[in-house]
Amino acid sequence: MSEKLLNWDEVLIGGAIKDPGNSKSYETGSWRVERPVWNPESCIQCMFCWVYCPDSSILVDENGKMSGIDYDHCKGCGICVEQCPTKPKSLAMLLEADAKGKSEEDLRKEVFSK
Amino acid sequence: MGKKVALTGNEAAAHAIRQINPDVVAAFPITPSTPIPQNVAQFIADGEMDTELVTVESEHSAMSACVGAAAAGGRVMTATSANGYALMWEILYIASGSRLPIVMAVAARALSAPLNIHGDHSDIMGGRDTGWIQLIAENSQETYDNLIQAIKIAENKDVMTPALGAFDGFNISHAIEIWELEDDNKVKEFVGEYTPLYPLLNTKEPVTHGAWAPPDWYFEHKMNQLEGLLNAKDVVVKVGKEFGSAFGREYGLYEAYKMDDAEYVIVAMGSVCGTTKDVVDSLRENGVKAGLLKIRLFRPFPYKELADALSSAKAVAVLDRVSPAGAQGGALFTEIRSALYDANSRPPVINYTYGLGGRDTQPQHINSVYDKLKTIAETGKVDKQFDCLNLRGTWG
């Protein structure tokens, strides 16, 4: 969490928020039990995952291509994996506990080389 | 100058709304408050006000539309009763938690079952913890006066909390009384223009209303809300004084009727206070030191001021127009008794439930309460802490 926690006499009246879009500063990625792992080698860039992600957590590069996952906000719902049309799928869910301390590259190898 | 009119309590509420001329009224009809939106619709049709009347499909929707309109930045009013108030329940908390100064007229009524459309305080007492300011009227004049003051109280920048002006269903809502209708322009001048804090319609400064507050935020917001509600106490006094200078009828937190040396005191609210005043007058003529402490502001509850007002009492009876519903006594009783716990005198306090579902309460019943208080003061014994007035059969 990057936002400052305010005291009761500092919060804005009625829970109003004057800086719209501040949900970005709330890192919902901490809720995740499972995480999607992406395989760029089999990905066909159909962008279905980007369309369906309910939390705008599919990262897109300057060329409009899928470039990874925003793990600060991805809640691990798995919709991207469900929607992925490639066979085999280019996204797979992995238990967060099993992902701990491993690099993204290692995780890809672990998940997709099976 | 105002003029004397002979109209019902509902018409008093409707005229207050007409003169305030809010941006939006969203309401759904329910007995006994139906004539309020009905009269408002007539005033609009006759070109006497230009409020946007939103005719919704339920009270849940009525309060939801009020919340939306108030968040947009409008001055918003509504009216309801009983089951309609109960159906608003969820949204009452959203209105208060969002700090939207909506003002609502409530013709207080019994809640079903059994089905009953007559007056008591089951609705407003059930909703006493929804975070709304609650002003309670004794008659049509106070119904009218309270709603006008409620606008200024609710919209005060230190308060910004919704307020309801309650009056007894049928006893007030449908009874024709003579009361003073003030001049339109004078009322408009008194309530003034409303400047919302964070209106949604101000696109230059975009704002979010109704956002999510997780466990690390919700608590702080609720305590911030409580401060606004508590601030209402001083503002009620201030606005009551301003109203007095403008219209000649000054208001405070409560009315102390012949309380200066009162030894036997009834604490009550609503139309029963009129009956009680008559009884106090005749007891005083016979040298009995009787008094009435009439509650005007129930939320926030001015417990210190009320305890002080009861300092001369040797015995106190609290009248509740609601069932204790399993508590030690009625809603007002438990508040008053708790307030007196810290008082030096700490007089004995008893409780009566009266008037449920429109049951008549007559001078003879009030007299019986003062008789009881005299006995308690003389013997120092309370044989029955809770009893009922005008109930068939003996309770307890």
PDB file of N, CA, C and O in Angstrom, chain A residues 1 3 9 23 29 36-37 44 59-60 64 69 72 81 92 95 97:
ATOM      1  N   MET A   1       0.855  -1.206   0.000  1.00  0.00           N
ATOM      2  CA  MET A   1       0.000   0.000   0.000  1.00  0.00           C
ATOM      3  C   MET A   1       0.876   1.236   0.000  1.00  0.00           C
ATOM      4  O   MET A   1       1.669   1.458   0.895  1.00  0.00           O
ATOM      5  N   GLU A   3      -0.453   4.475  -0.309  1.00  0.00           N
ATOM      6  CA  GLU A   3      -1.145   5.688   0.144  1.00  0.00           C
ATOM      7  C   GLU A   3      -0.893   5.909   1.638  1.00  0.00           C
ATOM      8  O   GLU A   3      -0.621   4.983   2.386  1.00  0.00           O
ATOM      9  N   ASP A   9      -9.893  12.618  11.709  1.00  0.00           N
ATOM     10  CA  ASP A   9     -10.199  14.039  11.494  1.00  0.00           C
ATOM     11  C   ASP A   9      -9.475  14.607  10.279  1.00  0.00           C
ATOM     12  O   ASP A   9      -9.484  15.814  10.051  1.00  0.00           O
ATOM     13  N   SER A  23      -7.699   4.480  -7.194  1.00  0.00           N
ATOM     14  CA  SER A  23      -7.739   3.034  -6.918  1.00  0.00           C
ATOM     15  C   SER A  23      -6.421   2.378  -7.361  1.00  0.00           C
ATOM     16  O   SER A  23      -6.067   1.304  -6.898  1.00  0.00           O
ATOM     17  N   GLY A  29      -3.278  -6.666  -5.668  1.00  0.00           N
ATOM     18  CA  GLY A  29      -2.523  -7.882  -5.952  1.00  0.00           C
ATOM     19  C   GLY A  29      -2.233  -8.697  -4.695  1.00  0.00           C
ATOM     20  O   GLY A  29      -2.023  -9.910  -4.760  1.00  0.00           O
ATOM     21  N   PRO A  36      -1.714 -15.733 -12.550  1.00  0.00           N
ATOM     22  CA  PRO A  36      -1.553 -16.200 -13.930  1.00  0.00           C
ATOM     23  C   PRO A  36      -0.086 -16.038 -14.364  1.00  0.00           C
ATOM     24  O   PRO A  36       0.535 -15.025 -14.055  1.00  0.00           O
ATOM     25  N   VAL A  37       0.426 -17.036 -15.039  1.00  0.00           N
ATOM     26  CA  VAL A  37       1.790 -16.955 -15.578  1.00  0.00           C
ATOM     27  C   VAL A  37       1.640 -16.964 -17.110  1.00  0.00           C
ATOM     28  O   VAL A  37       0.836 -17.716 -17.656  1.00  0.00           O
ATOM     29  N   ILE A  44      -0.477 -15.562 -29.136  1.00  0.00           N
ATOM     30  CA  ILE A  44      -0.728 -15.097 -30.522  1.00  0.00           C
ATOM     31  C   ILE A  44      -1.171 -13.628 -30.568  1.00  0.00           C
ATOM     32  O   ILE A  44      -1.603 -13.145 -31.598  1.00  0.00           O
ATOM     33  N   LEU A  59      -0.777  -5.968 -19.094  1.00  0.00           N
ATOM     34  CA  LEU A  59       0.082  -4.855 -19.518  1.00  0.00           C
ATOM     35  C   LEU A  59       0.227  -4.854 -21.046  1.00  0.00           C
ATOM     36  O   LEU A  59       0.328  -5.915 -21.669  1.00  0.00           O
ATOM     37  N   VAL A  60       0.204  -3.657 -21.600  1.00  0.00           N
ATOM     38  CA  VAL A  60       0.304  -3.513 -23.051  1.00  0.00           C
ATOM     39  C   VAL A  60       1.461  -2.564 -23.351  1.00  0.00           C
ATOM     40  O   VAL A  60       1.572  -1.505 -22.715  1.00  0.00           O
ATOM     41  N   GLY A  64       1.046  -1.730 -28.646  1.00  0.00           N
ATOM     42  CA  GLY A  64      -0.284  -2.319 -28.476  1.00  0.00           C
ATOM     43  C   GLY A  64      -0.245  -3.827 -28.277  1.00  0.00           C
ATOM     44  O   GLY A  64      -1.240  -4.518 -28.513  1.00  0.00           O
ATOM     45  N   ILE A  69       1.883  -9.075 -17.047  1.00  0.00           N
ATOM     46  CA  ILE A  69       0.771  -8.921 -16.106  1.00  0.00           C
ATOM     47  C   ILE A  69       1.169  -7.958 -14.991  1.00  0.00           C
ATOM     48  O   ILE A  69       2.298  -8.017 -14.488  1.00  0.00           O
ATOM     49  N   ASP A  72       0.758  -6.025  -9.280  1.00  0.00           N
ATOM     50  CA  ASP A  72       0.352  -5.143  -8.178  1.00  0.00           C
ATOM     51  C   ASP A  72      -1.175  -5.076  -8.055  1.00  0.00           C
ATOM     52  O   ASP A  72      -1.709  -4.785  -6.994  1.00  0.00           O
ATOM     53  N   VAL A  81      -6.966 -16.785 -18.206  1.00  0.00           N
ATOM     54  CA  VAL A  81      -6.612 -18.162 -18.556  1.00  0.00           C
ATOM     55  C   VAL A  81      -7.791 -18.837 -19.251  1.00  0.00           C
ATOM     56  O   VAL A  81      -7.636 -19.524 -20.260  1.00  0.00           O
ATOM     57  N   ALA A  92      -1.405 -19.667 -17.565  1.00  0.00           N
ATOM     58  CA  ALA A  92      -1.749 -20.763 -16.655  1.00  0.00           C
ATOM     59  C   ALA A  92      -1.696 -20.257 -15.221  1.00  0.00           C
ATOM     60  O   ALA A  92      -0.922 -19.359 -14.907  1.00  0.00           O
ATOM     61  N   LEU A  95      -0.221 -21.563  -7.909  1.00  0.00           N
ATOM     62  CA  LEU A  95      -0.426 -21.145  -6.518  1.00  0.00           C
ATOM     63  C   LEU A  95       0.613 -20.088  -6.128  1.00  0.00           C
ATOM     64  O   LEU A  95       1.795 -20.271  -6.413  1.00  0.00           O
ATOM     65  N   ALA A  97       1.784 -19.417  -3.357  1.00  0.00           N
ATOM     66  CA  ALA A  97       2.767 -19.990  -2.421  1.00  0.00           C
ATOM     67  C   ALA A  97       3.908 -20.663  -3.176  1.00  0.00           C
ATOM     68  O   ALA A  97       5.063 -20.603  -2.755  1.00  0.00           O
TER      69      ALA A  97
END
